[in-house]
Coordinates of N, CA and C in Angstrom, one line a residue:
Chain A
M230 N -72.0 -5.5 40.8 CA -70.9 -6.0 41.4 C -69.8 -7.1 41.2
I231 N -68.9 -7.2 39.5 CA -68.4 -7.7 39.6 C -66.7 -8.4 40.0
R232 N -66.4 -9.1 39.8 CA -64.9 -9.2 40.9 C -64.9 -10.8 39.7
V233 N -63.8 -10.0 39.3 CA -63.0 -11.5 37.6 C -62.1 -11.5 38.6
L234 N -60.8 -12.3 39.2 CA -59.7 -12.5 38.9 C -58.9 -13.6 38.4
V235 N -57.4 -13.8 38.0 CA -56.4 -14.5 37.3 C -55.4 -14.3 38.5
T236 N -55.0 -15.4 39.2 CA -53.6 -15.3 40.0 C -52.9 -16.7 40.4
D237 N -52.1 -16.8 40.7 CA -51.3 -17.5 40.9 C -50.7 -17.9 42.6
A238 N -51.9 -17.5 43.4 CA -51.6 -18.2 45.0 C -53.1 -18.2 44.6
A239 N -53.6 -18.8 46.3 CA -53.9 -19.8 46.5 C -55.2 -19.4 47.1
I240 N -56.8 -19.9 46.2 CA -57.6 -19.6 46.6 C -58.6 -19.6 47.9
D241 N -58.7 -18.1 48.0 CA -59.3 -18.2 49.2 C -61.2 -18.3 49.3
V242 N -61.2 -19.3 49.3 CA -63.0 -19.9 49.2 C -64.1 -18.9 49.8
A243 N -63.3 -18.8 51.4 CA -63.9 -18.5 52.9 C -63.9 -17.1 52.3
G244 N -63.2 -16.0 52.3 CA -63.3 -14.7 52.6 C -64.3 -14.4 51.2
E245 N -63.7 -14.6 49.9 CA -64.8 -14.9 48.3 C -66.6 -14.9 49.0
L246 N -66.7 -16.1 50.5 CA -68.6 -16.6 50.1 C -68.4 -15.0 51.0
D247 N -67.7 -15.2 52.1 CA -68.0 -13.7 53.1 C -68.2 -12.5 51.7
A248 N -67.7 -11.9 51.4 CA -67.7 -10.8 50.4 C -69.2 -11.0 49.4
L249 N -69.2 -12.0 48.6 CA -70.9 -12.6 48.5 C -72.1 -12.2 49.2
E250 N -71.2 -12.9 50.4 CA -73.2 -12.8 51.3 C -72.7 -11.2 52.0
R251 N -72.5 -10.2 51.3 CA -72.4 -8.7 51.7 C -72.5 -8.6 50.6
A252 N -73.3 -9.1 49.5 CA -73.4 -8.2 48.3 C -75.2 -7.1 48.5
G253 N -75.2 -8.5 49.4 CA -77.2 -7.7 49.6 C -78.5 -8.3 49.1
G254 N -77.8 -9.7 48.6 CA -79.0 -11.1 48.6 C -79.6 -11.9 49.5
G255 N -80.5 -12.7 48.2 CA -80.4 -13.1 49.6 C -80.0 -14.7 49.5
A256 N -79.1 -15.1 48.8 CA -79.2 -15.8 47.9 C -77.7 -16.2 48.0
V257 N -76.2 -17.1 48.2 CA -75.8 -17.3 47.5 C -75.0 -19.0 47.5
A258 N -74.8 -19.1 45.6 CA -74.0 -20.3 45.2 C -72.7 -20.3 44.8
S259 N -71.9 -21.5 44.0 CA -71.0 -21.0 44.1 C -70.5 -22.0 44.0
F260 N -69.2 -22.3 43.4 CA -68.9 -24.2 42.7 C -67.5 -23.3 43.1
T261 N -66.6 -25.0 43.0 CA -64.9 -25.1 43.6 C -64.4 -25.9 42.4
G262 N -63.7 -25.7 41.9 CA -63.3 -27.0 41.0 C -61.7 -26.9 41.0
L263 N -61.4 -28.1 41.7 CA -60.4 -29.5 42.5 C -59.1 -29.5 41.6
V264 N -58.0 -29.4 41.4 CA -57.8 -30.3 41.4 C -57.3 -32.0 41.6
R265 N -57.6 -32.6 40.8 CA -58.3 -34.0 40.6 C -57.2 -35.7 41.4
E266 N -57.1 -36.1 42.5 CA -55.8 -36.4 42.9 C -56.2 -38.0 42.9
D267 N -57.6 -38.2 42.1 CA -56.6 -39.8 41.6 C -56.5 -40.2 40.2
S268 N -56.5 -39.3 39.5 CA -55.3 -40.2 38.1 C -53.8 -40.6 38.3
G269 N -53.1 -40.2 39.7 CA -51.7 -40.2 39.4 C -51.4 -38.9 38.5
V270 N -51.9 -38.1 38.7 CA -51.4 -37.1 38.6 C -50.9 -35.9 39.7
E271 N -49.2 -35.8 39.4 CA -48.4 -34.8 40.7 C -48.6 -33.9 40.0
E272 N -48.2 -33.4 38.7 CA -49.2 -31.8 39.0 C -50.0 -31.2 38.2
L273 N -50.7 -30.1 38.2 CA -51.6 -29.3 37.1 C -50.3 -27.7 36.9
F274 N -50.3 -27.6 35.4 CA -50.2 -26.5 35.7 C -51.3 -25.6 33.7
L275 N -51.5 -24.8 34.9 CA -52.7 -24.2 33.5 C -52.2 -22.5 33.3
E276 N -52.1 -23.0 32.1 CA -51.4 -21.9 30.6 C -52.7 -21.0 31.2
H277 N -52.0 -19.6 30.3 CA -53.5 -18.6 29.3 C -53.2 -17.8 29.1
Y278 N -53.6 -17.0 28.6 CA -53.7 -16.1 27.7 C -53.6 -14.8 27.7
P279 N -52.5 -14.2 29.0 CA -52.4 -12.6 29.6 C -53.8 -11.8 29.3
D280 N -54.0 -11.1 28.0 CA -54.1 -10.4 28.1 C -55.9 -10.1 27.5
A281 N -56.0 -11.8 27.6 CA -57.2 -12.2 26.7 C -58.6 -12.8 27.9
T282 N -57.8 -12.8 29.2 CA -58.5 -14.3 29.7 C -59.2 -13.7 30.8
E283 N -58.6 -12.6 31.2 CA -59.7 -11.5 32.2 C -60.5 -11.1 31.7
K284 N -60.8 -9.9 30.0 CA -61.6 -10.1 29.2 C -63.2 -11.2 29.5
A285 N -62.3 -11.5 28.6 CA -63.2 -13.0 28.5 C -63.9 -13.8 29.4
L286 N -63.0 -13.6 30.8 CA -63.9 -14.2 32.5 C -65.2 -12.7 33.0
R287 N -64.7 -11.8 33.0 CA -65.5 -10.8 32.8 C -67.0 -10.3 31.6
D288 N -66.6 -10.8 30.8 CA -67.8 -10.8 29.2 C -69.0 -11.4 30.4
L289 N -68.2 -12.9 30.3 CA -69.0 -14.2 31.2 C -70.0 -13.5 32.4
A290 N -69.0 -13.3 33.2 CA -69.3 -12.5 34.3 C -70.4 -11.6 34.3
A291 N -70.7 -10.3 33.2 CA -71.6 -9.7 33.3 C -72.8 -10.3 31.8
E292 N -72.5 -11.2 31.3 CA -74.4 -12.2 31.0 C -75.1 -12.4 32.1
A293 N -74.3 -13.3 33.2 CA -74.9 -14.1 34.3 C -75.6 -13.3 35.2
M294 N -74.9 -11.9 35.0 CA -74.7 -10.6 36.3 C -77.1 -9.6 35.2
Q295 N -76.5 -9.8 34.0 CA -77.8 -8.8 33.1 C -78.7 -10.4 33.4
R296 N -78.4 -12.2 33.0 CA -79.1 -12.6 32.3 C -80.2 -13.1 33.9
W297 N -80.1 -13.0 34.0 CA -80.5 -13.1 36.2 C -80.8 -12.4 37.5
S298 N -80.1 -11.1 36.8 CA -80.1 -10.2 38.1 C -79.6 -10.3 39.5
L299 N -78.6 -10.6 38.6 CA -77.7 -11.0 40.1 C -77.1 -9.8 40.3
E300 N -77.3 -9.9 42.0 CA -76.1 -9.0 43.1 C -74.8 -9.2 42.8
A301 N -74.6 -9.7 42.7 CA -73.0 -9.6 42.8 C -72.5 -11.1 42.2
A302 N -71.2 -11.0 40.5 CA -70.9 -12.2 40.5 C -68.9 -12.2 40.9
T303 N -68.7 -12.9 41.4 CA -66.9 -13.8 40.9 C -66.2 -14.4 40.2
V304 N -65.9 -14.6 39.4 CA -64.6 -15.8 38.7 C -63.9 -15.2 39.3
I305 N -62.5 -16.5 39.7 CA -61.3 -16.5 39.8 C -60.6 -17.9 39.1
H306 N -59.2 -17.9 38.9 CA -58.8 -18.8 38.2 C -57.7 -19.1 38.5
R307 N -56.7 -20.0 39.2 CA -55.5 -20.0 39.2 C -55.0 -20.2 37.5
V308 N -53.6 -19.6 37.8 CA -52.7 -19.9 37.0 C -51.5 -20.6 37.2
G309 N -51.2 -21.1 36.4 CA -49.2 -21.5 36.9 C -49.3 -22.9 36.9
A310 N -48.4 -23.5 38.6 CA -48.7 -25.4 38.4 C -48.4 -25.1 40.2
M311 N -49.8 -26.9 39.9 CA -50.3 -26.6 41.2 C -50.1 -27.9 41.4
K312 N -50.5 -28.6 42.3 CA -50.6 -29.6 43.4 C -52.1 -30.2 43.5
P313 N -51.9 -31.6 43.4 CA -53.9 -32.4 43.5 C -54.6 -32.1 44.9
G314 N -55.5 -31.7 44.8 CA -56.1 -31.1 45.8 C -56.3 -29.3 46.2
E315 N -55.0 -28.7 44.6 CA -55.9 -27.5 45.3 C -56.6 -27.0 44.6
R316 N -57.2 -26.0 45.0 CA -58.2 -24.5 44.1 C -57.9 -24.2 42.7
I317 N -58.4 -25.2 41.9 CA -57.7 -24.6 40.5 C -59.1 -22.8 39.9
V318 N -60.4 -23.2 40.3 CA -61.1 -22.1 40.1 C -62.3 -21.9 40.6
F319 N -62.9 -20.7 41.4 CA -63.8 -20.3 41.8 C -64.6 -19.5 41.9
V320 N -66.4 -19.6 41.4 CA -67.0 -19.3 40.5 C -68.2 -19.0 41.9
G321 N -68.8 -17.7 42.0 CA -69.8 -17.6 43.0 C -70.8 -16.6 42.5
T322 N -71.9 -16.4 43.3 CA -73.1 -15.6 42.9 C -74.7 -15.3 43.8
A323 N -74.7 -13.9 43.5 CA -75.1 -13.8 44.3 C -76.7 -13.5 44.1
A324 N -77.7 -13.6 44.4 CA -79.0 -12.9 43.7 C -80.0 -13.2 45.0
A325 N -81.2 -12.1 44.5 CA -82.3 -12.7 45.8 C -82.5 -13.6 45.7
H326 N -82.9 -14.9 45.1 CA -83.5 -16.5 45.1 C -82.4 -16.9 44.6
R327 N -83.0 -18.4 45.9 CA -81.9 -19.9 45.0 C -81.6 -19.5 43.7
A328 N -82.6 -19.9 43.0 CA -83.0 -20.9 41.2 C -82.1 -19.6 40.4
A329 N -82.4 -18.5 40.8 CA -80.5 -17.5 39.9 C -78.9 -18.0 40.1
A330 N -79.1 -17.7 41.3 CA -77.4 -17.7 41.8 C -77.5 -19.0 41.5
L331 N -77.8 -20.6 41.6 CA -78.0 -21.6 41.5 C -77.5 -21.5 39.6
E332 N -78.8 -21.0 39.5 CA -78.8 -21.6 37.9 C -77.4 -21.1 37.3
A333 N -77.7 -19.9 37.9 CA -75.8 -18.9 37.6 C -74.8 -19.2 37.4
C334 N -74.6 -19.4 38.2 CA -73.6 -20.3 38.8 C -72.8 -21.8 37.7
A335 N -74.3 -22.2 37.5 CA -73.4 -23.5 36.7 C -73.7 -22.7 35.5
F336 N -74.2 -22.5 34.6 CA -73.3 -21.0 34.0 C -72.2 -20.5 33.6
L337 N -71.5 -19.8 34.4 CA -71.3 -19.7 34.2 C -69.5 -21.0 34.4
I338 N -69.6 -21.7 35.3 CA -68.5 -22.5 35.2 C -68.7 -23.6 34.2
D339 N -69.8 -23.4 33.7 CA -70.0 -24.4 32.0 C -69.6 -23.4 30.7
R340 N -70.0 -22.3 30.5 CA -69.2 -22.0 29.7 C -67.7 -20.6 29.8
L341 N -66.9 -20.6 30.9 CA -65.8 -21.0 30.8 C -65.7 -21.8 30.5
K342 N -65.6 -23.2 31.1 CA -64.8 -24.2 30.4 C -64.8 -24.5 29.3
T343 N -65.3 -23.5 27.7 CA -65.2 -23.3 26.6 C -64.9 -22.0 26.1
D344 N -65.2 -20.3 27.3 CA -65.1 -19.4 26.5 C -63.9 -19.0 27.1
A345 N -63.1 -19.2 27.4 CA -62.3 -18.5 28.4 C -60.5 -19.6 27.7
P346 N -60.0 -18.2 27.2 CA -58.3 -18.9 26.6 C -58.0 -19.3 28.3
F347 N -57.6 -21.0 28.8 CA -57.1 -21.6 29.4 C -56.8 -23.3 29.2
W348 N -55.3 -23.9 28.8 CA -54.9 -25.1 28.9 C -54.4 -25.8 29.9
K349 N -54.3 -26.8 30.0 CA -54.5 -27.7 31.6 C -52.3 -28.4 31.0
R350 N -52.6 -28.5 31.7 CA -51.0 -29.9 31.0 C -50.6 -29.9 32.5
E351 N -50.8 -31.8 32.0 CA -50.9 -32.6 33.5 C -49.4 -33.7 33.6
T352 N -48.7 -33.2 34.4 CA -47.9 -34.4 34.4 C -47.5 -35.8 36.0
R353 N -47.5 -37.0 35.0 CA -47.4 -37.8 35.5 C -46.1 -38.1 35.2
G354 N -44.8 -37.6 36.1 CA -43.7 -39.1 36.3 C -42.9 -37.8 35.5
K355 N -42.0 -38.6 34.0 CA -41.5 -37.8 33.2 C -42.7 -37.1 32.1
D356 N -43.7 -37.9 32.1 CA -44.4 -37.3 31.4 C -45.0 -36.1 31.8
A357 N -45.6 -35.3 30.2 CA -46.0 -34.0 30.7 C -47.1 -34.3 29.8
R358 N -48.6 -33.5 29.7 CA -49.5 -33.7 28.2 C -50.9 -33.1 28.4
W359 N -50.8 -32.3 27.6 CA -51.5 -31.2 26.9 C -53.6 -32.1 27.3
V360 N -53.8 -31.2 28.2 CA -55.0 -32.2 28.6 C -56.0 -31.8 27.2
G361 N -56.9 -32.6 26.3 CA -57.7 -32.3 25.1 C -59.3 -32.1 25.6
E362 N -59.2 -31.2 24.2 CA -60.5 -30.9 24.8 C -61.9 -32.2 24.9
R363 N -62.2 -31.8 25.6 CA -63.9 -32.8 25.8 C -64.7 -32.1 25.3
D364 N -66.1 -33.5 24.3 CA -67.2 -33.1 24.2 C -68.7 -32.9 25.0
S365 N -68.2 -33.0 26.6 CA -69.0 -33.7 27.3 C -69.4 -31.8 28.1
D366 N -67.7 -31.6 27.6 CA -67.6 -29.6 28.6 C -68.8 -28.6 27.5
R367 N -68.0 -29.4 26.3 CA -68.5 -28.3 24.7 C -70.5 -28.6 25.0
D368 N -70.7 -30.0 25.7 CA -72.4 -29.8 25.3 C -72.9 -29.3 26.7
A369 N -72.1 -29.0 27.9 CA -72.7 -28.5 28.5 C -72.6 -27.5 28.1
A370 N -72.2 -25.9 28.2 CA -71.6 -25.0 27.7 C -73.3 -24.2 26.4
D371 N -73.0 -25.5 25.9 CA -74.0 -25.2 24.7 C -76.0 -25.1 24.9
R372 N -76.0 -26.0 26.2 CA -76.5 -25.8 27.0 C -78.2 -24.0 27.7
W373 N -76.7 -23.6 27.3 CA -77.1 -21.5 28.0 C -77.8 -21.3 27.1
K374 N -76.6 -21.5 26.1 CA -77.4 -21.0 24.2 C -79.3 -20.8 24.5
R375 N -79.4 -19.4 23.6 CA -80.8 -19.1 23.9 C -80.7 -18.2 22.6
Chain B
M177 N -49.4 -5.9 3.5 CA -49.8 -6.3 4.9 C -48.8 -5.4 5.8
A178 N -49.4 -4.8 7.0 CA -48.7 -4.6 7.9 C -48.3 -5.6 8.5
T179 N -47.4 -5.7 9.8 CA -46.7 -6.7 10.2 C -47.6 -6.7 11.3
I180 N -48.2 -8.2 12.1 CA -49.0 -8.7 12.4 C -48.3 -9.2 14.5
D181 N -48.1 -9.4 15.2 CA -48.0 -10.0 16.5 C -49.0 -10.9 16.2
L182 N -48.0 -12.2 16.3 CA -48.2 -13.8 16.8 C -48.1 -15.0 18.1
L183 N -48.8 -14.5 18.5 CA -48.7 -15.8 20.0 C -49.4 -16.9 19.9
Y184 N -48.7 -18.5 20.0 CA -48.5 -19.3 19.8 C -48.2 -20.0 21.9
F185 N -50.1 -20.4 22.2 CA -50.1 -20.9 23.6 C -50.3 -22.9 23.5
A186 N -49.5 -23.0 24.5 CA -49.8 -25.0 25.2 C -49.4 -25.5 23.8
W187 N -50.0 -27.0 23.4 CA -48.5 -27.5 23.0 C -48.3 -27.0 20.8
V188 N -49.1 -25.7 21.0 CA -48.7 -25.3 19.6 C -47.2 -24.5 19.7
R189 N -46.9 -23.7 21.3 CA -46.1 -23.1 21.8 C -44.8 -23.8 21.1
E190 N -45.5 -25.1 22.4 CA -43.7 -25.8 22.2 C -43.6 -25.8 21.2
S191 N -44.6 -26.4 20.1 CA -43.8 -27.8 19.2 C -43.1 -26.4 18.2
I192 N -43.6 -25.1 18.1 CA -43.1 -23.4 16.6 C -41.5 -23.7 19.1
G193 N -41.7 -23.2 18.9 CA -40.8 -23.2 20.2 C -40.5 -22.1 20.3
I194 N -41.1 -21.0 20.0 CA -41.6 -19.4 21.0 C -43.1 -19.1 21.2
G195 N -42.8 -18.8 22.2 CA -45.0 -17.8 21.9 C -44.8 -17.0 21.9
H196 N -44.2 -16.1 21.1 CA -44.5 -14.2 20.0 C -43.0 -14.4 18.8
E197 N -43.7 -14.1 18.5 CA -43.2 -12.7 17.5 C -44.0 -12.6 16.1
S198 N -43.0 -11.8 15.9 CA -43.8 -10.8 15.1 C -43.4 -11.2 13.4
A199 N -44.5 -10.6 12.5 CA -44.5 -11.1 11.4 C -45.3 -10.7 9.8
T200 N -44.9 -10.5 9.0 CA -45.7 -9.4 7.5 C -46.1 -10.3 6.8
P201 N -47.0 -11.1 7.2 CA -47.7 -12.7 5.9 C -47.8 -11.7 4.5
P202 N -48.0 -12.2 3.5 CA -48.3 -11.7 2.0 C -49.3 -11.3 2.1
A203 N -50.2 -9.8 1.2 CA -51.1 -9.0 1.2 C -52.1 -10.0 1.4
E204 N -51.8 -11.4 -0.5 CA -53.1 -12.1 -0.4 C -53.9 -12.7 0.0
I205 N -53.0 -13.1 1.9 CA -53.6 -14.4 2.9 C -54.2 -12.9 3.2
A206 N -55.9 -13.6 3.3 CA -57.1 -12.1 3.8 C -57.8 -13.4 4.8
D207 N -57.6 -15.1 4.9 CA -57.9 -14.9 7.1 C -57.1 -15.5 7.6
V208 N -57.6 -16.7 9.2 CA -56.2 -16.8 10.0 C -56.2 -18.4 8.9
A209 N -57.0 -18.9 8.2 CA -56.3 -20.3 7.6 C -55.7 -20.4 6.9
G210 N -55.5 -19.6 5.7 CA -54.4 -18.3 4.9 C -53.7 -18.7 6.0
L211 N -52.9 -17.9 6.3 CA -52.6 -17.4 7.6 C -51.2 -18.8 8.2
I212 N -52.7 -19.6 9.2 CA -51.8 -21.1 9.4 C -51.4 -21.4 8.3
D213 N -51.6 -21.6 7.6 CA -51.1 -22.3 5.7 C -49.9 -22.1 5.5
W214 N -50.0 -20.6 5.7 CA -48.3 -20.0 4.9 C -47.0 -20.0 6.1
L215 N -47.5 -19.9 7.6 CA -47.2 -19.9 8.8 C -46.4 -21.8 8.5
A216 N -47.7 -23.1 9.1 CA -46.5 -24.3 8.5 C -45.5 -24.5 6.7
A217 N -46.1 -24.1 6.3 CA -44.7 -23.9 5.1 C -43.6 -23.5 5.5
R218 N -43.0 -22.8 6.5 CA -41.9 -23.4 7.3 C -41.9 -24.1 7.5
G219 N -42.1 -25.1 7.7 CA -42.4 -26.4 8.0 C -41.1 -27.1 9.4
G220 N -40.8 -27.6 9.9 CA -40.2 -28.1 11.2 C -41.0 -28.3 11.5
G221 N -41.2 -26.9 12.9 CA -42.3 -27.0 14.3 C -43.3 -26.8 13.7
Y222 N -43.8 -25.6 13.4 CA -44.2 -24.6 12.7 C -45.6 -25.4 11.4
A223 N -44.7 -26.7 10.8 CA -45.8 -27.7 10.1 C -46.5 -28.9 10.9
E224 N -45.4 -29.0 11.7 CA -45.6 -30.1 13.3 C -46.8 -29.0 13.8
A225 N -47.3 -28.1 15.0 CA -47.6 -27.5 15.0 C -49.7 -27.2 13.7
L226 N -49.0 -26.6 12.9 CA -50.0 -25.6 12.5 C -50.2 -27.0 11.4
G227 N -50.3 -28.4 10.8 CA -50.2 -28.9 10.1 C -51.8 -29.5 9.8
D228 N -52.4 -29.6 11.4 CA -53.8 -30.2 11.1 C -55.1 -29.3 11.8
K229 N -55.8 -27.9 10.6 CA -56.4 -26.9 11.7 C -57.5 -27.6 12.1
T230 N -58.3 -28.9 12.2 CA -59.3 -29.4 12.9 C -58.6 -29.4 13.9
R231 N -57.4 -29.0 14.6 CA -56.9 -29.3 16.2 C -56.6 -28.3 16.8
L232 N -56.7 -26.8 15.8 CA -56.3 -25.6 16.4 C -57.8 -24.5 16.3
R233 N -57.2 -23.6 16.4 CA -58.3 -22.3 17.8 C -57.6 -21.0 17.7
A234 N -58.6 -19.9 17.5 CA -57.9 -18.9 16.6 C -57.8 -17.9 17.7
A235 N -57.8 -16.7 17.8 CA -58.3 -15.1 18.5 C -57.6 -14.3 17.0
V236 N -58.3 -13.3 17.3 CA -58.1 -11.8 16.6 C -58.0 -10.7 17.4
D237 N -56.7 -10.1 17.5 CA -57.1 -8.7 18.3 C -57.9 -9.5 19.0
Q238 N -58.0 -10.2 20.0 CA -58.5 -11.2 21.7 C -59.5 -12.1 21.6
V239 N -59.6 -11.6 20.0 CA -61.6 -12.3 20.5 C -61.9 -13.2 19.4
F240 N -61.7 -15.1 19.8 CA -62.4 -16.0 19.6 C -62.7 -15.8 18.3
V241 N -62.5 -15.9 17.3 CA -62.9 -16.6 15.1 C -62.6 -17.4 15.4
P242 N -63.2 -17.8 13.7 CA -63.4 -19.1 13.3 C -62.2 -18.7 11.9
L243 N -61.2 -20.1 11.6 CA -60.8 -20.0 10.9 C -61.5 -19.8 9.6
D244 N -62.1 -19.1 9.2 CA -62.3 -17.9 8.2 C -62.8 -16.8 8.4
A245 N -62.0 -17.0 9.4 CA -62.1 -14.7 9.9 C -60.9 -13.8 9.0
S246 N -61.4 -13.4 8.6 CA -60.5 -12.4 8.1 C -59.5 -11.2 8.8
I247 N -58.4 -11.8 8.5 CA -56.7 -10.8 9.1 C -56.6 -9.7 8.8
V248 N -57.8 -9.2 7.5 CA -57.3 -7.7 7.1 C -57.3 -6.7 8.7
G249 N -56.3 -6.2 8.5 CA -56.2 -5.2 9.7 C -55.2 -5.7 11.5
A250 N -55.5 -6.6 11.2 CA -55.2 -7.1 12.7 C -54.1 -6.9 13.6
R251 N -53.5 -6.6 14.7 CA -52.5 -6.2 14.8 C -52.1 -7.6 15.9
E252 N -52.8 -8.2 16.8 CA -53.0 -9.3 17.1 C -53.5 -10.6 16.6
I253 N -52.6 -11.6 16.3 CA -53.4 -12.8 16.1 C -52.9 -14.0 16.8
A254 N -53.9 -15.0 17.6 CA -53.4 -15.8 18.4 C -54.0 -17.4 17.5
L255 N -53.2 -18.1 17.6 CA -52.8 -20.0 17.6 C -53.1 -20.4 18.7
F256 N -53.9 -21.8 19.1 CA -53.6 -22.2 19.5 C -54.8 -23.3 19.9
P257 N -54.6 -24.1 20.9 CA -55.3 -25.8 21.0 C -56.6 -25.6 21.2
P258 N -57.8 -26.2 21.6 CA -58.8 -26.4 22.0 C -58.9 -25.7 23.8
V259 N -59.6 -25.2 24.3 CA -59.2 -24.3 25.5 C -59.3 -25.1 26.6
T260 N -58.5 -25.6 27.4 CA -59.5 -27.1 28.9 C -59.0 -26.1 30.1
G261 N -59.7 -24.6 30.4 CA -59.5 -24.7 31.1 C -60.9 -24.7 32.9
G262 N -61.1 -24.3 33.3 CA -61.6 -24.6 34.4 C -61.4 -25.7 35.8

């Protein structure tokens, strides 16, 4: 079962984990990304490519489902304006055993960062700037190539 | 060449001043890089946004492609900075 959602509403992590636990596996792993509080950012705005975003996430989830024989994969990404401490992204996996669930979860968040069309803009006071690409994100995504 | 829908995102959109337009590039423009040069030659915000191709990424009909990808037969081309989601 694949669940993909791009939304401007808050992410209900408890509800998503509950659904993954009912997928029939023995292991559930998840990652939650938050707007960082420590860098003076007052607002984070997430722009996306509406028609292409959901397809990119769905393709990644399908690849993870097949590669790790998952019972379920969930990918949820916020868009629009967010405050520090709010959830930006949630990735969850359900599998028969922990190794598959944990690896597939890491794969999904690493590849999401380089393969899905989202862009972050940070606002500090009157200064709004688009976040640049990070080499470390590209390296993290590259380790899943085979 | 037929009319193509052009989409711009993030600072590319802000520099150009619009997020969406239609254009009919000359028939000799065969790839994304050629399209970028043709648009940048309009000057102003286009030149500012599209002058340095190393900062740009593209999608043709919603599939990420390198800048030497063909645009022949394309209906929708998006130009944007490297993605930064997650």
